[in-house]
Short mmCIF file of C-alpha atoms and ligand atoms in Angstrom, two decimals:
data_model
loop_
_atom_site.label_atom_id
_atom_site.label_comp_id
_atom_site.label_asym_id
_atom_site.label_seq_id
_atom_site.Cartn_x
_atom_site.Cartn_y
_atom_site.Cartn_z
CA MET G 1 -9.26 21.17 28.79
CA THR G 2 -6.69 19.78 26.44
CA ASN G 3 -5.70 16.06 27.16
CA PRO G 4 -2.36 15.98 28.57
CA VAL G 5 -1.15 13.75 26.20
CA GLU G 6 -2.35 15.51 23.38
CA VAL G 7 -0.02 18.48 25.06
CA LEU G 8 3.13 16.07 25.10
CA ASP G 9 2.53 14.89 21.50
CA LYS G 10 2.02 18.70 20.25
CA GLU G 11 5.38 19.67 22.29
CA TYR G 12 7.48 16.58 21.29
CA VAL G 13 6.11 14.56 18.33
CA TRP G 14 6.55 15.31 14.60
CA HIS G 15 3.90 13.34 12.55
CA PRO G 16 4.38 11.88 9.10
CA PHE G 17 2.60 13.24 6.07
CA THR G 18 1.64 16.17 8.15
CA GLN G 19 1.83 19.86 8.07
CA MET G 20 2.84 20.54 11.76
CA GLN G 21 1.62 24.20 11.67
CA GLN G 22 -1.77 22.99 10.96
CA TRP G 23 -1.56 20.01 13.54
CA LEU G 24 -0.28 22.07 16.37
CA THR G 25 -3.21 24.65 16.09
CA ALA G 26 -6.17 22.04 15.75
CA PRO G 27 -7.58 19.80 18.14
CA GLN G 28 -6.36 16.19 17.74
CA THR G 29 -7.75 12.89 18.59
CA VAL G 30 -5.92 10.70 21.32
CA ILE G 31 -6.32 7.08 20.64
CA THR G 32 -6.07 4.90 23.79
CA ASP G 33 -7.61 1.86 22.85
CA ALA G 34 -8.74 -0.30 19.79
CA GLU G 35 -10.82 -3.44 19.64
CA GLY G 36 -12.13 -5.17 16.53
CA ILE G 37 -12.90 -2.58 13.82
CA ARG G 38 -13.46 0.18 16.53
CA LEU G 39 -10.79 2.91 18.16
CA TYR G 40 -11.63 4.61 21.18
CA ASP G 41 -10.24 8.04 22.33
CA ALA G 42 -9.56 9.36 25.44
CA GLU G 43 -12.88 11.12 25.86
CA GLY G 44 -14.76 7.70 25.39
CA ASN G 45 -15.82 8.33 21.77
CA SER G 46 -15.36 5.43 19.17
CA TYR G 47 -14.76 5.48 15.51
CA TYR G 48 -14.70 2.71 12.85
CA ASP G 49 -11.24 2.25 11.71
CA GLY G 50 -12.16 2.63 7.98
CA VAL G 51 -8.73 2.75 6.67
CA SER G 52 -7.57 -0.25 8.59
CA SER G 53 -4.94 2.07 10.54
CA LEU G 54 -3.45 3.02 7.09
CA TRP G 55 -4.20 -0.13 5.16
CA VAL G 56 -2.29 -2.42 7.66
CA ASN G 57 -5.13 -4.08 9.67
CA ILE G 58 -6.86 -7.22 8.70
CA HIS G 59 -8.30 -9.35 11.12
CA GLY G 60 -9.40 -6.35 13.58
CA HIS G 61 -7.71 -4.89 16.72
CA LYS G 62 -6.96 -7.22 19.78
CA ARG G 63 -7.71 -10.00 17.97
CA LYS G 64 -7.37 -13.10 20.42
CA GLU G 65 -5.23 -15.40 18.25
CA ILE G 66 -2.66 -12.97 17.31
CA ASP G 67 -2.71 -11.43 21.06
CA GLU G 68 -1.96 -15.22 22.40
CA ALA G 69 0.83 -15.91 19.63
CA ILE G 70 2.66 -12.46 20.73
CA LYS G 71 2.39 -13.39 24.37
CA GLU G 72 3.38 -16.90 23.67
CA GLN G 73 6.33 -15.68 21.78
CA LEU G 74 7.21 -13.22 24.43
CA GLY G 75 7.60 -16.51 26.88
CA HIS G 76 10.48 -17.41 24.24
CA ALA G 77 12.22 -14.43 22.73
CA ALA G 78 11.09 -10.90 21.73
CA HIS G 79 14.05 -10.54 19.22
CA THR G 80 17.16 -12.24 18.08
CA THR G 81 19.64 -11.51 15.31
CA SER G 82 18.99 -13.00 11.85
CA LEU G 83 22.76 -12.26 11.32
CA GLY G 84 24.18 -15.71 11.83
CA LEU G 85 21.23 -17.24 13.92
CA VAL G 86 17.86 -18.98 13.09
CA SER G 87 14.60 -17.94 14.59
CA VAL G 88 11.97 -20.70 14.86
CA PRO G 89 8.79 -17.97 13.86
CA ALA G 90 10.96 -16.46 11.23
CA ALA G 91 11.86 -19.56 9.38
CA GLN G 92 7.90 -20.89 10.00
CA LEU G 93 6.62 -18.07 8.61
CA ALA G 94 8.82 -18.14 5.78
CA GLN G 95 7.55 -21.33 4.72
CA MET G 96 3.96 -20.36 4.88
CA LEU G 97 4.39 -17.14 2.91
CA VAL G 98 6.02 -18.91 0.23
CA GLN G 99 3.28 -21.43 0.13
CA VAL G 100 0.65 -18.85 -0.30
CA SER G 101 2.64 -16.78 -3.01
CA PRO G 102 2.60 -17.09 -6.60
CA LYS G 103 4.62 -19.90 -8.16
CA GLY G 104 8.32 -19.41 -8.64
CA LEU G 105 8.72 -17.47 -5.55
CA GLU G 106 10.67 -19.77 -3.50
CA LYS G 107 13.04 -17.58 -0.96
CA LEU G 108 12.20 -14.67 1.48
CA PHE G 109 14.49 -11.88 2.75
CA TYR G 110 13.05 -9.99 5.83
CA SER G 111 12.95 -6.47 6.59
CA ASP G 112 10.58 -4.12 8.48
CA ASP G 113 8.45 -2.18 6.25
CA GLY G 114 7.43 -1.63 2.62
CA ALA G 115 10.03 0.78 1.74
CA THR G 116 12.85 -1.34 2.90
CA ALA G 117 11.06 -4.35 1.25
CA VAL G 118 11.19 -2.10 -2.07
CA GLU G 119 14.75 -1.09 -1.63
CA ILE G 120 15.92 -4.68 -1.20
CA ALA G 121 14.00 -5.64 -4.48
CA LEU G 122 15.88 -2.94 -6.15
CA LYS G 123 19.16 -3.92 -4.95
CA MET G 124 18.88 -7.64 -5.69
CA ALA G 125 17.64 -6.64 -9.17
CA PHE G 126 20.73 -4.53 -9.68
CA GLN G 127 23.27 -6.84 -8.20
CA TYR G 128 21.68 -9.88 -10.07
CA TRP G 129 22.52 -8.10 -13.39
CA GLN G 130 26.08 -7.37 -12.24
CA ILE G 131 26.68 -10.97 -10.98
CA LYS G 132 25.24 -12.09 -14.54
CA GLY G 133 27.88 -9.84 -16.07
CA LYS G 134 25.33 -7.58 -17.68
CA SER G 135 26.74 -4.51 -15.91
CA LYS G 136 25.00 -2.13 -18.07
CA LYS G 137 21.53 -3.27 -16.78
CA THR G 138 21.61 -0.65 -13.93
CA LYS G 139 18.17 1.26 -14.64
CA PHE G 140 14.39 0.96 -13.55
CA ILE G 141 11.06 1.16 -15.20
CA THR G 142 8.26 2.67 -13.06
CA LEU G 143 4.68 4.18 -13.65
CA LYS G 144 3.80 7.68 -13.59
CA SER G 145 2.17 8.56 -10.11
CA ALA G 146 3.78 5.01 -8.50
CA TYR G 147 4.43 5.26 -4.94
CA HIS G 148 6.62 2.76 -3.38
CA GLY G 149 7.67 4.10 -0.14
CA ASP G 150 9.82 6.99 1.27
CA THR G 151 13.33 5.90 1.29
CA ILE G 152 15.60 7.49 -1.11
CA GLY G 153 15.54 4.26 -3.75
CA ALA G 154 11.86 3.87 -3.34
CA VAL G 155 11.40 7.68 -3.84
CA SER G 156 13.64 7.20 -7.19
CA VAL G 157 11.03 4.73 -8.50
CA GLY G 158 8.28 6.91 -7.32
CA GLY G 159 6.27 9.35 -9.29
CA ILE G 160 3.91 11.34 -6.91
CA ASP G 161 5.11 14.83 -7.46
CA LEU G 162 3.75 16.32 -4.18
CA PHE G 163 5.63 13.91 -2.31
CA HIS G 164 8.75 13.31 -4.31
CA GLN G 165 9.56 16.59 -6.55
CA VAL G 166 11.57 18.16 -3.98
CA TYR G 167 14.14 15.29 -3.59
CA GLN G 168 14.75 15.28 -7.29
CA PRO G 169 18.59 15.93 -7.17
CA MET G 170 18.95 12.96 -4.62
CA LEU G 171 17.34 10.35 -6.72
CA PHE G 172 18.74 7.97 -9.43
CA GLU G 173 17.37 8.54 -12.82
CA THR G 174 14.48 6.19 -13.85
CA TYR G 175 12.26 5.66 -16.77
CA HIS G 176 8.51 6.78 -16.09
CA VAL G 177 6.08 5.25 -18.29
CA SER G 178 2.35 6.52 -18.16
CA SER G 179 -0.08 4.68 -16.07
CA PRO G 180 -3.16 2.93 -17.89
CA SER G 181 -5.01 4.01 -14.76
CA CYS G 182 -4.14 7.78 -15.04
CA TYR G 183 -7.57 9.63 -13.82
CA HIS G 184 -6.51 12.60 -15.22
CA CYS G 185 -6.18 10.79 -18.69
CA LYS G 186 -9.68 9.93 -18.51
CA LEU G 187 -10.42 13.58 -17.79
CA ALA G 188 -8.83 14.46 -20.82
CA GLU G 189 -11.04 11.87 -22.58
CA LYS G 190 -8.27 9.30 -23.51
CA ALA G 191 -10.04 6.64 -21.92
CA SER G 192 -8.35 3.99 -24.47
CA CYS G 193 -4.83 5.02 -23.09
CA HIS G 194 -4.54 1.23 -21.87
CA LYS G 195 -3.06 0.31 -25.29
CA GLU G 196 -1.32 3.49 -25.76
CA CYS G 197 0.66 2.92 -22.31
CA LEU G 198 1.44 -0.65 -23.31
CA GLU G 199 2.91 0.65 -26.57
CA GLU G 200 4.82 3.38 -24.74
CA LEU G 201 6.27 0.64 -22.49
CA GLU G 202 7.38 -1.58 -25.20
CA ASN G 203 9.14 0.97 -26.99
CA VAL G 204 11.10 1.81 -23.92
CA LEU G 205 11.89 -1.79 -23.50
CA LYS G 206 12.83 -2.07 -27.19
CA GLU G 207 14.97 0.86 -27.22
CA HIS G 208 16.58 0.22 -23.81
CA ALA G 209 16.13 -3.30 -22.30
CA ASP G 210 20.07 -3.67 -22.49
CA GLU G 211 20.28 -0.85 -19.89
CA ILE G 212 17.04 -1.64 -17.51
CA GLY G 213 17.20 -4.43 -14.99
CA ALA G 214 13.89 -4.16 -13.63
CA MET G 215 10.48 -2.77 -13.76
CA ILE G 216 8.73 -2.08 -10.62
CA ILE G 217 4.79 -1.80 -10.51
CA GLU G 218 1.76 -1.82 -7.89
CA PRO G 219 -0.32 -4.56 -9.10
CA LEU G 220 -4.02 -3.84 -10.18
CA VAL G 221 -4.16 -0.55 -7.80
CA GLN G 222 -1.92 2.51 -7.57
CA ALA G 223 -2.85 2.89 -3.97
CA ALA G 224 -1.20 6.25 -2.79
CA ALA G 225 -1.92 7.95 -6.10
CA GLY G 226 -5.58 7.82 -5.28
CA MET G 227 -6.52 4.16 -5.49
CA LEU G 228 -6.25 4.12 -9.34
CA MET G 229 -7.38 1.18 -10.86
CA ALA G 230 -5.62 -0.60 -14.10
CA PRO G 231 -7.44 -2.15 -16.77
CA GLU G 232 -7.87 -5.85 -16.79
CA GLY G 233 -5.09 -7.58 -18.41
CA TYR G 234 -2.59 -4.68 -18.24
CA LEU G 235 -0.38 -6.58 -15.63
CA LYS G 236 -0.52 -9.75 -17.47
CA ARG G 237 0.90 -8.08 -20.63
CA VAL G 238 3.67 -6.12 -18.57
CA ARG G 239 4.67 -9.40 -17.44
CA GLU G 240 4.60 -10.86 -21.11
CA LEU G 241 6.67 -7.79 -22.19
CA THR G 242 9.35 -7.80 -19.20
CA LYS G 243 10.06 -11.47 -19.95
CA LYS G 244 10.09 -10.84 -23.78
CA TYR G 245 12.73 -8.08 -23.13
CA ASP G 246 14.68 -9.73 -20.44
CA VAL G 247 13.63 -7.29 -17.77
CA LEU G 248 12.86 -8.57 -14.10
CA LEU G 249 9.59 -7.61 -12.75
CA ILE G 250 9.09 -6.45 -9.13
CA ALA G 251 5.45 -6.50 -7.81
CA ASP G 252 4.94 -4.18 -4.75
CA GLU G 253 2.15 -5.76 -3.06
CA VAL G 254 2.56 -3.88 -0.03
CA ALA G 255 -0.80 -2.40 -0.20
CA VAL G 256 -2.89 -4.93 -2.26
CA GLY G 257 -1.21 -8.00 -0.52
CA PHE G 258 -3.19 -10.01 2.10
CA GLY G 259 -6.61 -10.16 0.52
CA ARG G 260 -7.51 -6.74 0.16
CA THR G 261 -8.39 -7.21 -3.45
CA GLY G 262 -10.22 -10.49 -2.76
CA LYS G 263 -7.43 -12.73 -3.38
CA MET G 264 -4.33 -13.28 -1.20
CA PHE G 265 -2.17 -11.33 -3.56
CA ALA G 266 -3.20 -9.22 -6.53
CA CYS G 267 -0.79 -10.81 -8.92
CA GLU G 268 -3.12 -13.95 -8.93
CA HIS G 269 -5.85 -12.05 -10.46
CA GLU G 270 -4.18 -12.43 -13.79
CA GLY G 271 -1.94 -15.23 -13.07
CA VAL G 272 1.18 -13.41 -12.87
CA SER G 273 4.27 -14.48 -11.22
CA PRO G 274 6.83 -11.67 -10.73
CA ASP G 275 10.64 -12.17 -10.16
CA PHE G 276 10.07 -10.13 -6.84
CA MET G 277 7.31 -9.69 -4.55
CA CYS G 278 7.35 -6.85 -1.69
CA ILE G 279 4.96 -7.48 0.88
CA SER G 280 4.32 -5.65 4.38
CA LYS G 281 1.22 -3.69 5.63
CA GLY G 282 -0.79 -6.45 6.13
CA ILE G 283 2.03 -9.36 7.05
CA THR G 284 1.22 -9.24 10.63
CA GLY G 285 -2.41 -8.61 10.63
CA GLY G 286 -1.59 -5.01 11.21
CA TYR G 287 0.25 -5.50 14.63
CA MET G 288 3.99 -5.09 14.21
CA PRO G 289 6.39 -3.71 11.56
CA LEU G 290 7.48 -6.47 9.47
CA ALA G 291 8.17 -6.77 5.80
CA ALA G 292 9.50 -9.51 3.03
CA THR G 293 11.04 -9.60 -0.31
CA LEU G 294 10.35 -12.79 -2.03
CA THR G 295 11.93 -13.86 -5.10
CA THR G 296 12.83 -16.97 -7.42
CA MET G 297 15.58 -19.57 -7.17
CA GLU G 298 17.08 -18.19 -10.44
CA VAL G 299 17.93 -14.77 -8.61
CA PHE G 300 18.71 -16.60 -5.32
CA ASN G 301 21.22 -19.08 -6.96
CA ALA G 302 22.95 -16.35 -8.70
CA PHE G 303 24.11 -14.92 -5.59
CA LEU G 304 25.78 -18.33 -4.41
CA GLY G 305 29.44 -18.70 -4.60
CA THR G 306 32.43 -18.44 -2.37
CA ALA G 307 33.22 -15.35 -0.08
CA ALA G 308 35.98 -14.39 -2.70
CA ASP G 309 33.29 -14.38 -5.46
CA LYS G 310 31.90 -11.34 -3.95
CA ARG G 311 28.29 -12.37 -4.64
CA THR G 312 26.88 -11.97 -1.22
CA PHE G 313 23.82 -9.60 -0.61
CA TYR G 314 25.15 -7.21 1.80
CA HIS G 315 21.99 -5.70 3.16
CA GLY G 316 20.33 -6.28 6.58
CA HIS G 317 18.52 -4.32 9.42
CA SER G 318 18.90 -4.72 13.20
CA TYR G 319 15.44 -6.12 13.31
CA THR G 320 15.39 -8.40 10.38
CA GLY G 321 13.17 -11.36 10.98
CA ASN G 322 11.88 -10.06 14.23
CA GLN G 323 10.44 -12.86 16.51
CA LEU G 324 7.31 -11.20 17.74
CA GLY G 325 6.32 -9.85 14.27
CA CYS G 326 7.06 -13.22 12.89
CA ALA G 327 4.83 -14.89 15.31
CA ALA G 328 2.26 -12.47 14.97
CA GLY G 329 2.57 -13.07 10.78
CA ILE G 330 2.14 -16.86 11.60
CA ALA G 331 -1.14 -16.27 13.65
CA SER G 332 -2.47 -13.85 11.04
CA LEU G 333 -2.13 -16.53 8.27
CA LYS G 334 -3.89 -19.00 10.28
CA ILE G 335 -7.01 -16.92 10.84
CA PHE G 336 -6.98 -16.43 7.01
CA GLU G 337 -7.72 -20.47 6.90
CA THR G 338 -9.65 -20.73 10.10
CA ASP G 339 -11.86 -17.82 9.30
CA LYS G 340 -11.95 -18.42 5.50
CA VAL G 341 -11.60 -14.69 5.14
CA LEU G 342 -11.05 -14.69 1.50
CA GLU G 343 -14.42 -16.68 0.63
CA LYS G 344 -16.08 -14.53 3.13
CA MET G 345 -14.83 -11.36 1.39
CA GLN G 346 -16.92 -11.84 -1.82
CA PRO G 347 -20.34 -10.89 -0.23
CA LYS G 348 -18.81 -7.98 1.51
CA ILE G 349 -17.11 -6.82 -1.86
CA LYS G 350 -20.58 -6.87 -3.50
CA ALA G 351 -22.40 -5.35 -0.77
CA ALA G 352 -19.79 -2.36 -0.71
CA SER G 353 -20.27 -1.74 -4.64
CA LYS G 354 -24.18 -1.94 -4.15
CA LYS G 355 -23.79 1.08 -1.41
CA LEU G 356 -21.16 2.75 -3.77
CA THR G 357 -23.66 3.24 -6.40
CA ASP G 358 -25.71 6.01 -4.32
CA ILE G 359 -22.26 7.80 -3.79
CA GLY G 360 -21.26 7.60 -7.22
CA ALA G 361 -24.40 9.39 -8.30
CA MET G 362 -23.99 12.16 -5.79
CA GLU G 363 -23.38 15.70 -7.19
CA HIS G 364 -19.66 16.16 -6.45
CA VAL G 365 -18.42 12.64 -6.83
CA GLY G 366 -16.49 12.46 -10.05
CA GLU G 367 -15.56 8.63 -9.79
CA VAL G 368 -15.90 5.82 -7.25
CA ARG G 369 -13.37 3.14 -7.79
CA GLN G 370 -13.08 -0.19 -6.34
CA CYS G 371 -10.96 -3.15 -6.31
CA GLY G 372 -12.27 -5.86 -3.58
CA LEU G 373 -12.23 -3.76 -0.33
CA ILE G 374 -9.98 -1.19 -1.66
CA ILE G 375 -12.03 2.08 -2.46
CA GLY G 376 -11.53 5.46 -3.58
CA ILE G 377 -14.00 8.09 -4.06
CA GLU G 378 -12.84 10.97 -5.84
CA LEU G 379 -14.41 14.71 -5.03
CA VAL G 380 -14.79 17.07 -7.87
CA GLU G 381 -16.28 20.63 -8.00
CA ASP G 382 -17.92 20.04 -11.30
CA LYS G 383 -19.40 16.31 -12.01
CA LYS G 384 -19.84 17.07 -15.93
CA THR G 385 -16.67 18.67 -16.71
CA LYS G 386 -14.71 16.76 -13.69
CA LYS G 387 -13.05 19.84 -12.67
CA PRO G 388 -11.13 19.30 -9.61
CA TYR G 389 -11.69 21.27 -6.53
CA ALA G 390 -9.20 24.07 -5.72
CA TRP G 391 -6.13 22.47 -3.82
CA ASP G 392 -6.29 24.88 -0.85
CA LYS G 393 -10.00 23.88 -0.01
CA ALA G 394 -8.83 20.30 0.88
CA MET G 395 -12.02 18.69 0.42
CA GLY G 396 -10.77 15.27 1.00
CA GLY G 397 -9.52 16.38 4.44
CA GLU G 398 -12.74 18.07 5.14
CA VAL G 399 -14.92 15.24 4.17
CA CYS G 400 -12.74 12.82 6.38
CA LEU G 401 -13.04 15.31 9.23
CA LYS G 402 -16.76 15.29 9.14
CA ALA G 403 -16.86 11.51 9.07
CA ARG G 404 -14.72 11.25 11.87
CA ALA G 405 -17.40 13.47 13.56
CA HIS G 406 -19.97 11.03 12.89
CA GLY G 407 -17.86 7.87 14.25
CA LEU G 408 -15.73 6.77 11.09
CA PHE G 409 -12.09 7.35 10.84
CA VAL G 410 -10.71 7.58 7.29
CA ARG G 411 -8.14 9.86 5.73
CA PRO G 412 -7.75 11.00 2.07
CA VAL G 413 -5.30 10.98 -0.39
CA GLY G 414 -6.03 14.75 -1.83
CA ASP G 415 -9.41 14.60 -2.84
CA VAL G 416 -9.82 10.86 -3.13
CA VAL G 417 -11.51 9.81 0.23
CA VAL G 418 -9.96 6.35 0.70
CA PHE G 419 -11.97 3.49 2.20
CA MET G 420 -10.22 0.51 3.20
CA PRO G 421 -11.91 -1.31 6.17
CA PRO G 422 -10.38 -4.26 7.97
CA LEU G 423 -11.16 -7.49 5.96
CA CYS G 424 -13.13 -8.74 9.13
CA SER G 425 -15.84 -5.95 8.84
CA THR G 426 -19.22 -7.67 8.46
CA ILE G 427 -21.65 -6.71 5.84
CA GLU G 428 -23.56 -4.49 8.33
CA GLU G 429 -20.61 -2.57 9.38
CA ILE G 430 -19.50 -1.98 5.71
CA GLU G 431 -22.75 -0.59 5.03
CA ASP G 432 -23.02 1.45 8.10
CA MET G 433 -19.63 2.71 7.41
CA LEU G 434 -20.27 3.98 3.88
CA SER G 435 -23.67 5.42 5.16
CA ILE G 436 -21.43 7.62 7.16
CA LEU G 437 -19.10 8.48 4.52
CA LYS G 438 -22.10 9.24 2.19
CA GLN G 439 -23.55 11.71 4.84
CA ALA G 440 -20.22 13.35 5.23
CA ILE G 441 -20.03 13.91 1.66
CA HIS G 442 -23.50 15.27 1.61
CA GLU G 443 -22.75 18.07 4.33
CA VAL G 444 -19.39 19.20 3.12
CA THR G 445 -19.82 19.04 -0.76
CA GLU G 446 -23.46 19.75 -0.93
CA LEU G 447 -24.52 21.65 1.99
CA GLY G 448 -21.22 23.44 2.27
CA GLN G 449 -20.04 22.72 5.85
CA SER G 450 -16.61 23.18 6.90
CA SER G 451 -14.44 22.12 9.95
CA GLY G 452 -13.03 25.69 10.53
CA CYS G 453 -9.74 24.12 10.43
CA ASP G 454 -7.12 25.92 8.42
CA GLY G 455 -7.29 24.01 5.12
CA GLY G 456 -8.57 21.17 6.53
CA LEU G 457 -6.23 18.85 8.58
CA PHE G 458 -4.53 17.01 5.79
C1 LIG Z 1 2.61 1.81 1.90
C2 LIG Z 1 3.25 1.38 0.78
C3 LIG Z 1 4.80 1.38 0.80
C4 LIG Z 1 5.54 1.63 1.98
O1 LIG Z 1 5.40 0.91 2.97
P1 LIG Z 1 5.98 1.48 4.42
O2 LIG Z 1 5.56 0.28 5.11
O3 LIG Z 1 4.98 2.80 4.64
O4 LIG Z 1 7.33 2.00 4.33
C5 LIG Z 1 5.42 0.92 -0.55
N1 LIG Z 1 4.83 0.54 -1.53
C6 LIG Z 1 3.28 0.59 -1.70
C7 LIG Z 1 2.46 0.12 -2.69
C8 LIG Z 1 2.72 1.11 -0.46
O5 LIG Z 1 1.05 1.32 -0.48
#
């Protein structure tokens, strides 16, 4: 018998990134509870939350300190506007975030999700150059296969054709340069493209810097592209080149921030201080929608003036600086300290890579990519030639459905199975989750088992 809530869902809800025709005909999982790194469904089954509830959860679900902080905040105020008023948790969290951010980022603008944090960085960078009298610096550079969110500005600096192509006529013009981590470059045996990509970037900067305001980048990992990892030193060099040509750098740490890579922010791995940093997903420990765009005093000061100077940043959202979200954010940052989250991650990262060696050797695994606890497992039809599976086989989705049947919830991007567990997962749990994943890959790619769903679920 179908769960009545599933019936309601199918009657009324349109899900993100989902072909609803498949959704409506396939059985769905109704999640009623979550605790620690486990999700519980209406039938009493439990699943590991192997993708941190889409890359947001950090310290687990129903984490006492965050629950308490939100309840405590509810005793004061759930939400008051940031337009013209100060809120206690928003001010306190801003200080804490600036303190843990790369040097030079000293001011913080709140919003609600990753896409809005990116929109804000784009608009601030654009307006900065208008104020500075360099009104031709209106364009942006981005990487091919980049993902920065789904609003129109963020899509304009995006480069995933499957998601973005249809909106082309709505988008502003952007310079797209080759990504140094492009898996398909490697397929074509152009493994040395790191240097070529930097040359290409420098050529664009050399020729067009007078019309380019900023470059946006996902530091170290192009996440939605399928966990594509940049070679060491690439980010640092991008920072040097953008400085040299007077182009602002926007680091989109929405996916990689808050410890996922093993450091608080990915930029720290290469000692990079961007001009803007966008953060969201992990900011509240995965509890509430909240985001922030950090920037430098140089940018902030440029916007100062009288009302008549017309330098005000006219941007805001109804829930900007939400008090409950900020209270959760403070509690989450405190847990990083009390639990020594980053220090404890190191052996977990090692344990994961050890387990991944076996998975990497499997017959239909083309490549395993890892940065901290961000892991992508690329499935291929032919290991030698790296020939991909036919798109309509939806092998990534099939493997994820199989893993779910074995008690692990993961979600792929195309044929890349993404594994991104909450940072609080223990070594034993990480090993157990990866064993399940290995079994699922075995059953689907080697034994040919299928979910029987039309094209998988994804
Ligand atoms: C998820 C993501 C976004 C968008 O964040 P939303 O909260 O989904 O709007 C932006 N940039 C990167 C790198 C992301 O991974």
